[in-house]
Amino acid sequence: MILFIFLLSVFFSETIGRVSIPIGTIFKKRGVEEMTEVINAMSYAMDSHTSSNRSRDFVLKFYVDKIDTVDAYKLTKVICKQFRGVTANTGAFAIMGSVDPESFDTLHSFSNAFEMPFVTPWFPEKNTDGEDETHNFAVQMQPQYHHAIVDMILHYDWRSVIYIYQSSEGLYRLQKIYENIPKNGFGSPTFFIQTARKIKTSNDAIEFIKQLEQMDREAIKHIVLDCPAHIAKEIMFKHVQTVMLGRRNYHYLMSGLVLDDKWDSTVEEFGAINMTGLRIVQYGTNLARDFFKGFSSKKEQHSVSRTRSNNDETSTTISANGALAFDTVNLLINTFSSLMRKNVNLFVTNRRKGKFKEVEMGVGCGDLSGKDGPNTWEHGQRILQEIKNISFEGLTGQISFDDQGRRKNYTLDVMEMTHRSEMVQIGRWSEEEGLVISDVPVFKRQRPSKTKLAAKTFIMTTIL
């Protein structure tokens, strides 16, 4: 297990006269580039808060642990340390971050038992419909968008789907898609999952696609791909470079929010095959323009790539995880700002319930077998309710939640890759309207025919 604690430099600002609010932050081990972007987005959100008038009331301090384990005991030690704090007055007021899907249940269980709000930018779309919403202290920043995937499959009139995924999150999303396949007038599913395969690397995906190609070279193959952006890019590149794999009879639907990442338009392979997907970052809004303008000015602190689009005022991109982390920090800022406007002395008192009030340290796990029950966070329920009541415009659109802590009233952009390897918006999807495709598309791309290649005639011309 890799375990360390650090404070972002922005949080070392003078806090005299302000309430210091510790935020426990837990991240699973990720790539250096991805983690850097997430941390930079969090730092920029706090920079913006520090320069605003609201910063006179309080300052958030993030105490970060980075883990690469699913061991329940090791994870419990990290959670309890975050709850209690390393030193006096550093026990968490709320927890944010992400862990592996296998470890999420442990963190979620502790969050509920100790009434500690847990805000996560992204976590597996596990079905929690049977849980008591009043005891669910997890808040999900990433919306559950499996309905959008189903609607896009129906729009393209796919009858069979090949599902390739890389993580447990992709498996959860596959289960949700299974549960929501609509029936036709005869009670039969409108489409079916032809086959599903879990991969670890891009090579695994290419080898699997080769096997499918060998079994039926002429079939039209509709692939739903759920994997991180860097693997998706490698798969697209290797697919086009592999001689035995066709291009006419493939269409990729990106299930993860990978189209928010930078796709280099100079890589011709990206435009050589049909690719469609969803994007959560709402480019074109005033907030997005201000964000990218300020974010890009800190060249020594960020790793966001620039695009070459002359028609789009937004000249930078950010991953979905980075954008969700930015919105998560702003959610916490707005939550504590609202609470302190209502009661400026709310967090002056000690932070334990009942007989634990005399202890100065944070919420300790203690003896879980005691008859008095766990040492719950005094203000946990109030903070959670305020989070669910908050509504504001974020980088990923409207930020608001239902009673179970899930995103609502959100909108996703539907994107397609042009033959010039440029990403263009062809529509949008929302909970209220469903899938809406533009009446006048920006471009018209030829999609794979529904008939096998053997049933078609091709004209070959040779110039000598």
Coordinates of C-alpha atoms in Angstrom, one line a residue:
M1 CA 0.0 0.0 0.0
I2 CA 1.3 3.4 -0.9
L3 CA 0.3 5.8 1.8
F4 CA 1.2 9.5 2.2
I5 CA -0.3 12.7 3.3
F6 CA 0.3 16.2 1.8
L7 CA -1.3 19.6 1.7
L8 CA -1.7 21.4 -1.5
S9 CA 0.4 24.6 -1.5
V10 CA -2.7 26.7 -2.0
F11 CA -4.0 25.6 1.4
F12 CA -1.1 27.1 3.3
S13 CA -2.8 30.5 3.1
E14 CA -3.2 32.5 6.3
T15 CA -6.3 31.3 8.2
I16 CA -6.4 33.7 11.2
G17 CA -10.0 34.7 11.8
R18 CA -11.3 31.9 9.6
V19 CA -12.6 28.5 10.4
S20 CA -10.3 25.7 9.2
I21 CA -12.4 22.8 7.7
P22 CA -10.4 19.6 7.1
I23 CA -11.5 17.4 4.2
G24 CA -10.3 13.8 4.2
T25 CA -9.3 12.9 0.7
I26 CA -8.8 9.3 -0.5
F27 CA -7.7 8.4 -4.0
K28 CA -6.9 5.1 -5.5
K29 CA -3.5 4.8 -7.3
R30 CA -3.8 6.2 -10.8
G31 CA -1.5 7.3 -13.5
V32 CA 0.7 10.3 -12.7
E33 CA -0.8 12.4 -15.5
E34 CA -4.4 11.7 -14.5
M35 CA -3.7 12.4 -10.8
T36 CA -1.8 15.6 -11.6
E37 CA -4.8 16.9 -13.5
V38 CA -7.2 16.0 -10.7
I39 CA -5.0 17.7 -8.1
N40 CA -4.6 20.8 -10.3
A41 CA -8.3 21.1 -10.8
M42 CA -8.8 20.9 -7.0
S43 CA -6.1 23.5 -6.5
Y44 CA -7.6 25.8 -9.0
A45 CA -11.0 25.6 -7.4
M46 CA -9.5 26.5 -4.1
D47 CA -7.4 29.3 -5.7
S48 CA -10.7 30.8 -7.0
H49 CA -12.3 30.5 -3.6
T50 CA -9.3 32.1 -1.8
S51 CA -9.6 35.1 -4.1
S52 CA -13.3 35.5 -3.4
N53 CA -15.1 37.3 -0.5
R54 CA -16.4 33.9 0.8
S55 CA -12.8 32.9 1.8
R56 CA -13.0 35.3 4.8
D57 CA -15.3 32.9 6.6
F58 CA -13.4 29.6 6.2
V59 CA -10.7 27.7 4.4
L60 CA -10.8 24.1 3.3
K61 CA -7.7 21.9 4.0
F62 CA -7.4 18.6 2.1
Y63 CA -5.5 15.8 3.8
V64 CA -4.8 13.2 1.1
D65 CA -4.2 9.5 1.2
K66 CA -3.3 7.6 -1.9
I67 CA -3.9 3.8 -1.8
D68 CA -3.5 0.9 -4.1
T69 CA -5.0 -1.9 -2.1
V70 CA -8.4 -3.5 -1.8
D71 CA -7.4 -5.1 1.6
A72 CA -10.3 -4.3 4.0
Y73 CA -8.0 -4.0 7.0
K74 CA -5.6 -1.6 5.4
L75 CA -8.3 0.5 4.0
T76 CA -10.0 0.6 7.4
K77 CA -6.8 2.0 8.9
V78 CA -6.8 4.8 6.3
I79 CA -10.5 5.6 6.9
C80 CA -10.2 5.7 10.7
K81 CA -7.1 7.9 10.4
Q82 CA -9.0 10.3 8.2
F83 CA -12.0 10.4 10.5
R84 CA -9.9 11.0 13.6
G85 CA -7.1 13.2 12.1
V86 CA -3.4 13.0 12.5
T87 CA -3.2 15.9 14.9
A88 CA -5.7 18.0 16.9
N89 CA -8.3 19.7 14.8
T90 CA -7.5 17.7 11.6
G91 CA -10.3 15.2 11.8
A92 CA -12.4 15.2 8.6
F93 CA -15.6 17.2 8.3
A94 CA -16.3 15.2 5.1
I95 CA -14.6 12.7 2.9
M96 CA -14.0 13.0 -0.9
G97 CA -12.2 10.9 -3.4
S98 CA -12.4 7.5 -5.1
V99 CA -11.3 4.0 -4.4
D100 CA -11.5 0.7 -6.3
P101 CA -15.0 -0.7 -6.8
E102 CA -14.0 -3.6 -4.6
S103 CA -13.2 -1.3 -1.8
F104 CA -16.1 1.1 -2.2
D105 CA -18.4 -0.9 0.0
T106 CA -16.0 -0.7 2.9
L107 CA -15.7 3.1 2.7
H108 CA -19.4 3.5 2.0
S109 CA -20.2 1.3 5.1
F110 CA -18.0 3.4 7.4
S111 CA -19.4 6.6 6.0
N112 CA -22.9 5.5 6.8
A113 CA -22.1 4.0 10.2
F114 CA -20.2 7.2 11.4
E115 CA -22.5 9.6 9.6
M116 CA -19.6 11.0 7.6
P117 CA -20.6 12.6 4.3
F118 CA -18.7 11.0 1.5
V119 CA -18.6 12.9 -1.8
T120 CA -17.0 11.0 -4.7
P121 CA -16.4 12.4 -8.2
W122 CA -16.8 9.0 -9.7
F123 CA -17.6 5.5 -8.5
P124 CA -19.2 2.3 -9.9
E125 CA -22.9 2.6 -10.8
K126 CA -23.8 -0.1 -8.3
N127 CA -27.5 -0.5 -7.7
T128 CA -28.4 1.0 -4.2
D129 CA -32.1 1.3 -4.8
G130 CA -32.8 -1.0 -1.9
E131 CA -30.9 1.1 0.6
D132 CA -32.5 3.4 3.1
E133 CA -31.9 6.8 1.6
T134 CA -31.9 8.5 5.1
H135 CA -28.8 6.4 6.0
N136 CA -26.9 6.8 2.8
F137 CA -24.1 9.3 3.3
A138 CA -22.5 8.8 -0.1
V139 CA -23.0 11.5 -2.8
Q140 CA -22.2 10.7 -6.4
M141 CA -20.9 13.5 -8.6
Q142 CA -20.7 11.3 -11.8
P143 CA -24.3 10.8 -13.1
Q144 CA -25.6 7.3 -13.9
Y145 CA -25.8 7.6 -17.6
H146 CA -26.5 4.0 -18.7
H147 CA -29.9 5.1 -20.0
A148 CA -28.0 7.3 -22.5
I149 CA -26.0 4.3 -23.7
V150 CA -29.2 2.4 -24.2
D151 CA -30.9 5.3 -26.1
M152 CA -27.9 5.6 -28.4
I153 CA -27.9 1.9 -29.2
L154 CA -31.6 2.2 -30.1
H155 CA -31.0 5.3 -32.2
Y156 CA -28.4 3.5 -34.3
D157 CA -30.8 0.5 -34.5
W158 CA -28.2 -2.0 -33.4
R159 CA -29.6 -5.5 -33.0
S160 CA -26.5 -7.0 -31.4
V161 CA -23.7 -5.5 -29.3
I162 CA -20.2 -6.5 -28.4
Y163 CA -19.3 -5.2 -25.0
I164 CA -15.6 -4.8 -24.0
Y165 CA -14.8 -3.4 -20.6
Q166 CA -11.7 -2.9 -18.5
S167 CA -12.8 -2.5 -14.8
S168 CA -15.5 -3.5 -12.4
E169 CA -17.2 -0.1 -13.2
G170 CA -17.6 -1.2 -16.7
L171 CA -19.1 -4.5 -15.5
Y172 CA -21.6 -2.6 -13.3
R173 CA -22.6 -0.5 -16.3
L174 CA -23.1 -3.6 -18.4
Q175 CA -25.4 -5.0 -15.7
K176 CA -27.4 -1.7 -15.8
I177 CA -27.6 -1.9 -19.6
Y178 CA -28.9 -5.4 -19.3
E179 CA -31.6 -4.4 -16.9
N180 CA -32.8 -1.5 -19.1
I181 CA -33.0 -3.2 -22.5
P182 CA -36.5 -2.3 -23.7
K183 CA -38.9 -4.9 -25.1
N184 CA -40.7 -4.7 -28.5
G185 CA -44.4 -5.3 -29.1
F186 CA -43.9 -9.0 -28.9
G187 CA -42.1 -8.9 -25.6
S188 CA -38.6 -9.6 -27.1
P189 CA -35.5 -7.5 -26.3
T190 CA -34.9 -4.8 -28.9
F191 CA -31.2 -5.7 -28.9
F192 CA -29.0 -8.3 -27.2
I193 CA -25.4 -8.5 -25.9
Q194 CA -23.7 -10.8 -28.4
T195 CA -20.6 -11.2 -26.3
A196 CA -18.7 -9.5 -23.5
R197 CA -15.0 -9.5 -22.6
K198 CA -13.0 -8.0 -19.8
I199 CA -9.6 -6.7 -20.9
K200 CA -6.5 -5.4 -19.1
T201 CA -4.6 -3.8 -22.0
S202 CA -5.3 -2.6 -25.5
N203 CA -3.6 -5.7 -26.9
D204 CA -6.2 -7.8 -25.1
A205 CA -8.9 -5.9 -26.9
I206 CA -7.2 -6.2 -30.3
E207 CA -6.7 -10.0 -29.9
F208 CA -10.3 -10.4 -28.9
I209 CA -11.5 -8.4 -32.0
K210 CA -9.2 -10.5 -34.2
Q211 CA -10.9 -13.6 -32.9
L212 CA -14.3 -12.1 -33.8
E213 CA -13.1 -11.2 -37.2
Q214 CA -11.8 -14.7 -37.9
M215 CA -15.2 -16.2 -36.9
D216 CA -17.1 -13.8 -39.2
R217 CA -15.2 -11.4 -41.4
E218 CA -18.3 -10.0 -43.1
A219 CA -20.5 -9.3 -40.1
I220 CA -21.2 -5.7 -39.0
K221 CA -19.6 -5.3 -35.6
H222 CA -21.1 -2.8 -33.1
I223 CA -18.7 -2.4 -30.1
V224 CA -19.5 -0.7 -26.8
L225 CA -16.1 0.1 -25.3
D226 CA -15.8 0.9 -21.6
C227 CA -12.2 1.6 -20.6
P228 CA -9.9 4.6 -19.6
A229 CA -9.1 7.1 -22.3
H230 CA -5.5 6.1 -22.8
I231 CA -6.5 2.5 -23.5
A232 CA -9.3 3.6 -25.8
K233 CA -6.9 5.7 -27.9
E234 CA -4.5 2.8 -28.1
I235 CA -7.3 0.4 -29.3
M236 CA -8.4 2.9 -32.0
F237 CA -4.8 3.3 -33.2
K238 CA -4.0 -0.4 -33.2
H239 CA -7.3 -1.3 -34.9
V240 CA -6.6 0.9 -37.9
Q241 CA -2.9 -0.3 -38.0
T242 CA -3.9 -4.0 -38.0
V243 CA -4.3 -5.1 -41.6
M244 CA -6.8 -8.0 -40.9
L245 CA -9.3 -5.7 -39.2
G246 CA -11.7 -3.8 -41.4
R247 CA -12.9 -0.3 -41.0
R248 CA -16.2 -0.2 -42.9
N249 CA -17.9 -2.8 -40.7
Y250 CA -17.0 -1.4 -37.3
H251 CA -18.7 1.2 -35.1
Y252 CA -17.4 2.0 -31.6
L253 CA -19.6 3.5 -28.9
M254 CA -17.5 4.8 -26.0
S255 CA -19.3 3.9 -22.8
G256 CA -17.0 5.7 -20.5
L257 CA -16.7 9.5 -20.5
V258 CA -13.4 9.3 -22.4
L259 CA -14.3 11.9 -25.1
D260 CA -13.7 14.7 -22.6
D261 CA -10.0 13.9 -22.9
K262 CA -7.8 15.4 -25.6
W263 CA -7.9 13.4 -28.8
D264 CA -5.1 14.7 -31.0
S265 CA -6.5 15.7 -34.4
T266 CA -3.1 15.0 -36.0
V267 CA -3.5 11.3 -35.4
E268 CA -5.2 10.2 -38.6
E269 CA -6.1 6.8 -37.2
F270 CA -8.7 8.3 -34.9
G271 CA -10.8 9.5 -37.9
A272 CA -10.4 6.3 -39.9
I273 CA -13.2 4.4 -38.0
N274 CA -16.7 5.2 -36.8
M275 CA -16.6 6.4 -33.2
T276 CA -19.4 7.9 -31.0
G277 CA -19.6 8.7 -27.3
L278 CA -20.6 11.1 -24.5
R279 CA -19.0 14.2 -23.1
I280 CA -19.9 15.6 -19.7
V281 CA -17.9 18.9 -19.6
Q282 CA -20.2 21.7 -20.8
Y283 CA -18.0 23.7 -23.1
G284 CA -19.3 27.0 -24.4
T285 CA -20.7 28.2 -21.0
N286 CA -19.4 31.3 -19.3
L287 CA -18.1 29.2 -16.4
A288 CA -16.2 26.9 -18.8
R289 CA -14.6 29.9 -20.7
D290 CA -13.5 31.5 -17.4
F291 CA -12.2 28.2 -16.1
F292 CA -10.1 27.4 -19.1
K293 CA -8.8 30.9 -19.3
G294 CA -7.6 30.9 -15.7
F295 CA -6.6 27.2 -15.7
S296 CA -4.4 27.6 -18.8
S297 CA -2.6 30.7 -17.5
K298 CA -0.9 28.5 -14.8
K299 CA 1.4 26.8 -17.3
E300 CA 3.7 25.6 -14.6
Q301 CA 0.9 24.0 -12.6
H302 CA -1.2 22.2 -15.1
S303 CA -0.9 19.6 -17.8
V304 CA -4.0 20.3 -19.9
S305 CA -3.4 20.0 -23.6
R306 CA -4.4 22.7 -26.1
T307 CA -6.6 22.0 -29.1
R308 CA -6.3 23.7 -32.5
S309 CA -9.9 24.5 -33.2
N310 CA -10.4 27.9 -34.7
N311 CA -14.2 27.8 -34.4
D312 CA -14.4 27.0 -30.7
E313 CA -13.6 29.7 -28.1
T314 CA -12.6 26.9 -25.7
S315 CA -9.0 26.2 -26.5
T316 CA -8.3 23.6 -23.9
T317 CA -9.7 20.3 -22.7
I318 CA -9.9 18.5 -19.3
S319 CA -10.7 14.9 -18.5
A320 CA -14.0 14.0 -17.0
N321 CA -12.3 13.1 -13.7
G322 CA -10.6 16.4 -13.5
A323 CA -13.8 18.3 -14.2
L324 CA -15.7 16.2 -11.6
A325 CA -13.0 16.9 -9.0
F326 CA -13.3 20.7 -9.7
D327 CA -17.0 20.5 -9.2
T328 CA -16.6 18.4 -6.1
V329 CA -14.5 21.0 -4.4
N330 CA -16.9 23.8 -5.4
L331 CA -19.8 21.6 -4.0
L332 CA -18.0 21.5 -0.7
I333 CA -17.2 25.2 -0.8
N334 CA -20.9 26.1 -1.5
T335 CA -22.1 23.7 1.2
F336 CA -20.0 25.1 4.0
S337 CA -20.6 28.6 2.8
S338 CA -24.3 28.1 3.1
L339 CA -24.0 26.4 6.5
M340 CA -21.9 29.2 7.9
R341 CA -24.2 31.9 6.6
K342 CA -27.0 30.3 8.6
N343 CA -24.8 29.8 11.7
V344 CA -21.4 31.3 11.8
N345 CA -20.5 29.5 15.0
L346 CA -21.7 26.1 13.9
F347 CA -18.3 24.4 13.9
V348 CA -16.9 26.1 17.0
T349 CA -18.2 23.4 19.4
N350 CA -16.6 19.9 19.8
R351 CA -17.3 17.4 17.1
R352 CA -18.6 14.3 18.8
K353 CA -22.0 13.2 20.0
G354 CA -23.0 12.2 23.5
K355 CA -20.2 11.0 25.9
F356 CA -17.5 11.6 23.2
K357 CA -17.9 15.4 23.3
E358 CA -15.1 15.9 25.8
V359 CA -12.5 14.4 23.4
E360 CA -10.8 17.0 21.2
M361 CA -9.7 14.7 18.5
G362 CA -12.0 14.0 15.5
V363 CA -14.4 11.1 14.9
G364 CA -12.4 8.0 16.1
C365 CA -13.5 4.5 15.1
G366 CA -13.0 3.3 18.7
D367 CA -14.5 0.0 19.9
L368 CA -17.1 -0.9 17.3
S369 CA -18.4 -3.7 19.5
G370 CA -19.6 -1.3 22.2
K371 CA -23.3 -1.1 23.1
D372 CA -23.3 2.7 22.7
G373 CA -22.8 2.3 18.9
P374 CA -20.2 4.1 16.8
N375 CA -19.0 7.6 17.5
T376 CA -20.9 9.5 14.9
W377 CA -20.0 12.9 13.4
E378 CA -22.0 15.6 15.2
H379 CA -22.8 17.6 12.1
G380 CA -22.7 14.8 9.6
Q381 CA -26.5 14.7 8.9
R382 CA -26.7 18.5 8.6
I383 CA -23.8 18.7 6.1
L384 CA -25.3 15.8 4.1
Q385 CA -28.6 17.5 3.9
E386 CA -27.1 20.8 2.8
I387 CA -25.1 19.0 0.1
K388 CA -28.4 17.5 -1.3
N389 CA -30.1 20.9 -1.1
I390 CA -27.3 22.7 -3.0
S391 CA -27.8 23.6 -6.7
F392 CA -25.4 25.4 -8.9
E393 CA -23.8 25.4 -12.4
G394 CA -20.6 23.5 -12.5
L395 CA -18.1 22.6 -15.2
T396 CA -20.1 19.4 -15.8
G397 CA -23.4 21.2 -16.0
Q398 CA -26.2 21.5 -13.4
I399 CA -25.1 20.2 -10.0
S400 CA -28.0 19.0 -8.0
F401 CA -28.9 15.7 -6.2
D402 CA -31.9 13.6 -5.4
D403 CA -32.7 12.1 -2.0
Q404 CA -30.3 9.2 -2.6
G405 CA -27.4 11.5 -3.4
R406 CA -27.4 10.9 -7.1
R407 CA -27.0 13.6 -9.8
K408 CA -30.2 14.9 -11.4
N409 CA -31.1 17.4 -14.1
Y410 CA -27.8 16.9 -15.9
T411 CA -27.0 17.0 -19.7
L412 CA -24.5 15.0 -21.7
D413 CA -23.2 16.0 -25.2
V414 CA -23.3 13.3 -27.9
M415 CA -20.0 13.4 -29.9
E416 CA -18.8 11.8 -33.0
M417 CA -15.3 11.7 -34.6
T418 CA -15.0 13.1 -38.1
H419 CA -12.8 11.6 -40.8
R420 CA -10.4 14.4 -40.0
S421 CA -10.0 13.2 -36.4
E422 CA -12.0 16.1 -35.1
M423 CA -14.6 15.7 -32.4
V424 CA -18.0 17.4 -33.2
Q425 CA -21.2 17.5 -31.2
I426 CA -24.2 15.9 -33.0
G427 CA -26.7 16.0 -30.2
R428 CA -27.4 15.8 -26.5
W429 CA -28.9 13.6 -23.9
S430 CA -30.8 14.6 -20.7
E431 CA -33.1 12.9 -18.2
E432 CA -36.0 15.1 -19.2
E433 CA -35.7 14.9 -23.0
G434 CA -33.7 11.7 -23.6
L435 CA -31.6 11.6 -26.7
V436 CA -32.0 14.6 -29.1
I437 CA -29.9 14.4 -32.3
S438 CA -29.4 17.7 -34.2
D439 CA -31.7 18.2 -37.2
V440 CA -28.9 19.6 -39.3
P441 CA -25.7 17.6 -38.4
V442 CA -22.4 19.4 -38.6
F443 CA -21.2 16.6 -40.9
K444 CA -22.6 13.5 -42.5
R445 CA -20.5 10.4 -41.9
Q446 CA -21.2 7.1 -43.7
R447 CA -22.0 4.5 -41.1
P448 CA -21.6 0.7 -41.5
S449 CA -24.4 -0.9 -43.5
K450 CA -26.7 -3.4 -41.8
T451 CA -26.0 -6.0 -44.5
K452 CA -22.9 -8.2 -44.6
L453 CA -20.1 -7.1 -46.9
A454 CA -20.5 -10.3 -49.0
A455 CA -23.9 -9.0 -50.1
K456 CA -22.5 -5.7 -51.5
T457 CA -20.7 -4.9 -54.7
F458 CA -17.6 -2.8 -54.6
I459 CA -16.0 -1.1 -57.6
M460 CA -12.2 -1.1 -57.7
T461 CA -10.4 1.4 -59.9
T462 CA -6.6 1.2 -60.6
I463 CA -4.7 4.1 -62.1
L464 CA -1.5 3.1 -63.9

